[in-house]
Coordinates of C-alpha atoms in Angstrom, one line a residue:
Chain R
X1 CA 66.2 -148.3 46.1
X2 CA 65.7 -150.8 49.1
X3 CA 61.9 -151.8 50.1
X4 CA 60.9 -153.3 53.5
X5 CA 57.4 -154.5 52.6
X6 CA 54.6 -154.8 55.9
X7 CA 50.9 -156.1 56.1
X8 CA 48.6 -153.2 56.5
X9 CA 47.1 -154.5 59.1
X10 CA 47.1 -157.4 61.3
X11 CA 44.2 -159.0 64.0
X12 CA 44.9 -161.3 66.5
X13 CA 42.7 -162.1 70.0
X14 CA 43.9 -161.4 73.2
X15 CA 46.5 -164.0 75.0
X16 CA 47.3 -165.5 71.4
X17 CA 50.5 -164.9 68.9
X18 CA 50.7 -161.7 66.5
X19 CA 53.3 -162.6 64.1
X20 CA 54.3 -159.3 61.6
X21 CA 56.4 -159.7 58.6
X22 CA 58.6 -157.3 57.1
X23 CA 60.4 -158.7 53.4
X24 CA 63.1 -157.1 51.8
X25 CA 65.5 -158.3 49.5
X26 CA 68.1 -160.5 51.6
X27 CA 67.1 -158.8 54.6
X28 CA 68.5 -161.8 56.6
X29 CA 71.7 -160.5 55.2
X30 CA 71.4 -156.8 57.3
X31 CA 69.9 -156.3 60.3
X32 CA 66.6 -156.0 61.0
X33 CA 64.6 -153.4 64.4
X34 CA 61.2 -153.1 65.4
X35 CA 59.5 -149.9 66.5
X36 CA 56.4 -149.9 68.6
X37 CA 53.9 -146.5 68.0
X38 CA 51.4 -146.2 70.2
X39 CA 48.5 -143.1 68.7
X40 CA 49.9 -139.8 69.4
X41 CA 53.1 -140.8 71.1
X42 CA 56.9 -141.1 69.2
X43 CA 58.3 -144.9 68.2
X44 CA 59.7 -147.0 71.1
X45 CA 62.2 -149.9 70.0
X46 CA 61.1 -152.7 71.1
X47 CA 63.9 -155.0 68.9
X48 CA 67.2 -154.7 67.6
X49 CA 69.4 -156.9 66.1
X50 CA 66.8 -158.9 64.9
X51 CA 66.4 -161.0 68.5
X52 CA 67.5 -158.2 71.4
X53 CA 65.3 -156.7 73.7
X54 CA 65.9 -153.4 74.9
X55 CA 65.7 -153.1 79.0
X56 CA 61.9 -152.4 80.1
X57 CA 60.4 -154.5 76.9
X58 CA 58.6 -157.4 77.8
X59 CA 59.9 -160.8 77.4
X60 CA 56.5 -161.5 74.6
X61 CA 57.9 -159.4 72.3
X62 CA 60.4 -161.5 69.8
X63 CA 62.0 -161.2 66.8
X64 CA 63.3 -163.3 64.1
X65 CA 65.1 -162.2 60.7
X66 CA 66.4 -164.8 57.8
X67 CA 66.1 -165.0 53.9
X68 CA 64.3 -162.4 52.8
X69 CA 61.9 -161.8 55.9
X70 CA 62.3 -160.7 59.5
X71 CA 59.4 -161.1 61.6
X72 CA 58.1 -159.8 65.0
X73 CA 56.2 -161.7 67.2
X74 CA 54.0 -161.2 70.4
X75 CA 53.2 -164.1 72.8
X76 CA 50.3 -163.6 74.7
X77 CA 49.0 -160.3 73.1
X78 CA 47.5 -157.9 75.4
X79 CA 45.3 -154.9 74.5
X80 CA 48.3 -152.6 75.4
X81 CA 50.0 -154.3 72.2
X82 CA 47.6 -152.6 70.2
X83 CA 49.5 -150.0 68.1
X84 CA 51.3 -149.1 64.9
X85 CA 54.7 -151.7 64.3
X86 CA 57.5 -150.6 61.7
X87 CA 60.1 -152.6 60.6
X88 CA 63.9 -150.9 60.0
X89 CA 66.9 -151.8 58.3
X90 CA 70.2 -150.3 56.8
X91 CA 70.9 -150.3 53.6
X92 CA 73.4 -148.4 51.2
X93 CA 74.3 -146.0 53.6
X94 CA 70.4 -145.5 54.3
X95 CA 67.3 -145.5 56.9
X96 CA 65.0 -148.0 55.0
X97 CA 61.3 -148.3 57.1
X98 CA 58.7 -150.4 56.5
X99 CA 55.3 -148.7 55.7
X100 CA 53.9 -149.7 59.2
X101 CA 51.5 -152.7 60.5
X102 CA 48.8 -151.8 62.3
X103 CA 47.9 -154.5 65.2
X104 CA 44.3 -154.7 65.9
X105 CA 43.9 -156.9 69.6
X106 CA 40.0 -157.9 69.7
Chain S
X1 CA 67.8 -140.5 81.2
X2 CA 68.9 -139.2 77.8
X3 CA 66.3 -136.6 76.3
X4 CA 65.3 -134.8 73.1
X5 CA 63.6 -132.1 72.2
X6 CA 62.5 -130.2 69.2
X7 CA 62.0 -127.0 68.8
X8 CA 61.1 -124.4 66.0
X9 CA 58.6 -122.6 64.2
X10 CA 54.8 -124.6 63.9
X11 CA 53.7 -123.0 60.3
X12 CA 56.5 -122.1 57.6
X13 CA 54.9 -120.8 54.0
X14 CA 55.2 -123.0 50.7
X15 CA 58.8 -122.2 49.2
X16 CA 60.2 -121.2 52.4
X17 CA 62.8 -123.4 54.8
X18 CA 62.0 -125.3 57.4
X19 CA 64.4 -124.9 60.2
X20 CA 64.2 -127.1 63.8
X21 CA 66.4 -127.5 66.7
X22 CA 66.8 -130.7 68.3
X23 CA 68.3 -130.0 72.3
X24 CA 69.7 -133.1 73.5
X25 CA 70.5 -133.1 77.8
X26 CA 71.2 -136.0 79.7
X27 CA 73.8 -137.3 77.8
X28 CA 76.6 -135.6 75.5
X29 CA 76.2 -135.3 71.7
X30 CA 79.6 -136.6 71.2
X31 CA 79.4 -139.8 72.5
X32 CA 81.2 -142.2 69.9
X33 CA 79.0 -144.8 67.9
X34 CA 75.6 -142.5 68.5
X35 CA 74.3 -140.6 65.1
X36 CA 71.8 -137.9 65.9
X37 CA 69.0 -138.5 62.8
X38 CA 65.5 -136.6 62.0
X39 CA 62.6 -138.8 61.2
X40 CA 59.3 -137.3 59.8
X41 CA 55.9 -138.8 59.8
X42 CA 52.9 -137.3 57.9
X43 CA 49.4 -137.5 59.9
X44 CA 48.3 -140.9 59.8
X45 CA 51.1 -142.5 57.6
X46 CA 54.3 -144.1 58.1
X47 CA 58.0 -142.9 59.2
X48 CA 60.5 -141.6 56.8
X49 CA 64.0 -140.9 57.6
X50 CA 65.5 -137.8 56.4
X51 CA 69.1 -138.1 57.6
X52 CA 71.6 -138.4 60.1
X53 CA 74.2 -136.6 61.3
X54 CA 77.6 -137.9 63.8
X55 CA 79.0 -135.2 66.2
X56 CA 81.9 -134.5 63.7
X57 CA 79.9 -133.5 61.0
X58 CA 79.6 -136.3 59.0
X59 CA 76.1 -137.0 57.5
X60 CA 73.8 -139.0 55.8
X61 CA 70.9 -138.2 54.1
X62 CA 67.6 -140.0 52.8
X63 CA 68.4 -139.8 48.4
X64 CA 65.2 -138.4 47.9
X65 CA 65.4 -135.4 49.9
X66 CA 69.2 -134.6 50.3
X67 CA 69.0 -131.7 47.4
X68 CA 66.8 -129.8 49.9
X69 CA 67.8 -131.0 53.7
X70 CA 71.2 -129.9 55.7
X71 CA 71.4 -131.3 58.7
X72 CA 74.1 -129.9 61.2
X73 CA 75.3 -130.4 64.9
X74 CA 76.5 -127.4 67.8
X75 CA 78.1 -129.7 70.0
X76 CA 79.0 -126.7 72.1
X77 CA 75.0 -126.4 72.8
X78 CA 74.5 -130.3 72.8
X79 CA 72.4 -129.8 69.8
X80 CA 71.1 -130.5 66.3
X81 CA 69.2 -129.0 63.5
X82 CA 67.6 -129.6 60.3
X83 CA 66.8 -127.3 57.2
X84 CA 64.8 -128.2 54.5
X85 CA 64.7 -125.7 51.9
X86 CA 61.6 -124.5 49.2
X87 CA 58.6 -126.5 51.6
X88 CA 55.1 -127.1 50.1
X89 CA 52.3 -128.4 51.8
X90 CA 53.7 -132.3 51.3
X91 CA 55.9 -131.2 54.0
X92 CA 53.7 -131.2 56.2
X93 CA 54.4 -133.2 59.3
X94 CA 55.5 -134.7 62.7
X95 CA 59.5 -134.3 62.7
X96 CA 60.8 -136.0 65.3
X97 CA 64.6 -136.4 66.2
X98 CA 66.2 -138.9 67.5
X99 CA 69.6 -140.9 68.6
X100 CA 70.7 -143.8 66.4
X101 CA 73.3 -146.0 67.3
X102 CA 75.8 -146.8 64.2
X103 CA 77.9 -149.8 64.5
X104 CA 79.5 -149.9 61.2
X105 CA 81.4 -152.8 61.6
X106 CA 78.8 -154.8 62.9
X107 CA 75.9 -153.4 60.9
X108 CA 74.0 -152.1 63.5
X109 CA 72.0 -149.2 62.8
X110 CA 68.9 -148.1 65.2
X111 CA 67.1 -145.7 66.5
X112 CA 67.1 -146.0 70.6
X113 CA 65.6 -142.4 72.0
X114 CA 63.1 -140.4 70.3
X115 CA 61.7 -136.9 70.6
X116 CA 58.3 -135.9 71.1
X117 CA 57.6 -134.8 67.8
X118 CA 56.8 -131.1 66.5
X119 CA 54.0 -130.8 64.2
X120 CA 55.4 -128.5 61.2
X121 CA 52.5 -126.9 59.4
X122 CA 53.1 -125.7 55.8
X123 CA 50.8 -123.1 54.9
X124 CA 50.7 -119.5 53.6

């Protein structure tokens, strides 16, 4: 069955870049999301389409997908960007998520 | 603003079935394109989809647990609902439901508006 493999965990300082991987086999061939999960709250998209913002997500938050790796990055990374990322795809008629990052801003 | 919410029983017992009700109001459950899936997340770990089901009836469902889900829509109620049959205790956690856009032909699948979660407790 289809994998999407994260980093555990990822650290970045505040007002610098947080880059988060997600690899799957030809994932640049499906389309890659990204879900934002604050603690105790539900996932918020915060890409789709590998590049598209929904409306209300700030213009730091990018995302990138080719080869075998779609990645989402943060600009300027602010302590409310702390939280739990997952990476999603679609794959054989399937949900595939990523295990999760966990973005540490200190 | 399109909501969800789930609703249903906190603590089922080991062998039983898990039933929930997702309510969905500010929009209609039959808009075209829009699957209505459940998503489950055990404390502390990651999300796993269990399925997905379109306002006709059609459905998908996560391999590993389709010989124990059903997942079925009341379009007349504007909602959905999930059973998963013979619990144990590893099914034990946050279901959430949620929309998910489904653009076949461009293969665009996501997941736009989420529940708030119901914590499912299985314990005799």
């Amino acid at each position: 069955s289809y994998e999407l493999t994260q980093p555990p965990s990822v650290s970045v300082s505040p007002g610098q870049t947080a880059s988060i991987s997600c690899s799957g086999d030809k994932l640049g061939d499906k389309y890659a999301c990204w879900y934002q999960q604050k603690p105790g709250q539900s996932p918020v998209l915060v890409i789709y389409q590998d590049t598209k913002r929904p409306s209300g997500i700030p213009e730091r938050f990018s995302g990138s997908n080719s080869g075998n790796t779609a990645t989402l990055t943060i600009s300027g990374t602010q302590a409310m960007d702390e939280a739990d990322y997952y990476c999603q795809a679609w794959d054989n008629s399937a949900v595939i998520f990523g295990g999760g990052t966990k973005l540490t801003v200190l | 603003q399109l909501q969800l919410q789930e609703s249903g029983p906190g603590l089922v017992k080991p062998s039983e079935t898990l039933s929930l009700t997702c309510t969905v109001s500010g929009g209609s459950i039959s808009r075209s394109n829009y699957y209505w899936g459940w998503i489950r997340q055990p404390p502390g770990k990651g999300l796993e989809w269990i399925g997905s089901i379109y306002y006709s009836g059609a459905t998908y469902y996560n391999p590993s647990l389709k010989s124990r889900v059903t997942i079925s829509v009341d379009t007349s109620k504007n909602q959905f609902s999930l059973k998963l049959k013979s619990v144990t205790t590893a099914d034990t956690t946050v279901y959430y439901c949620a929309r998910q856009l489904a653009a076949a032909g461009t293969g665009t699948y996501y997941f736009d508006y989420w529940g708030q979660g119901i914590l499912v407790t299985v314990s005799s």
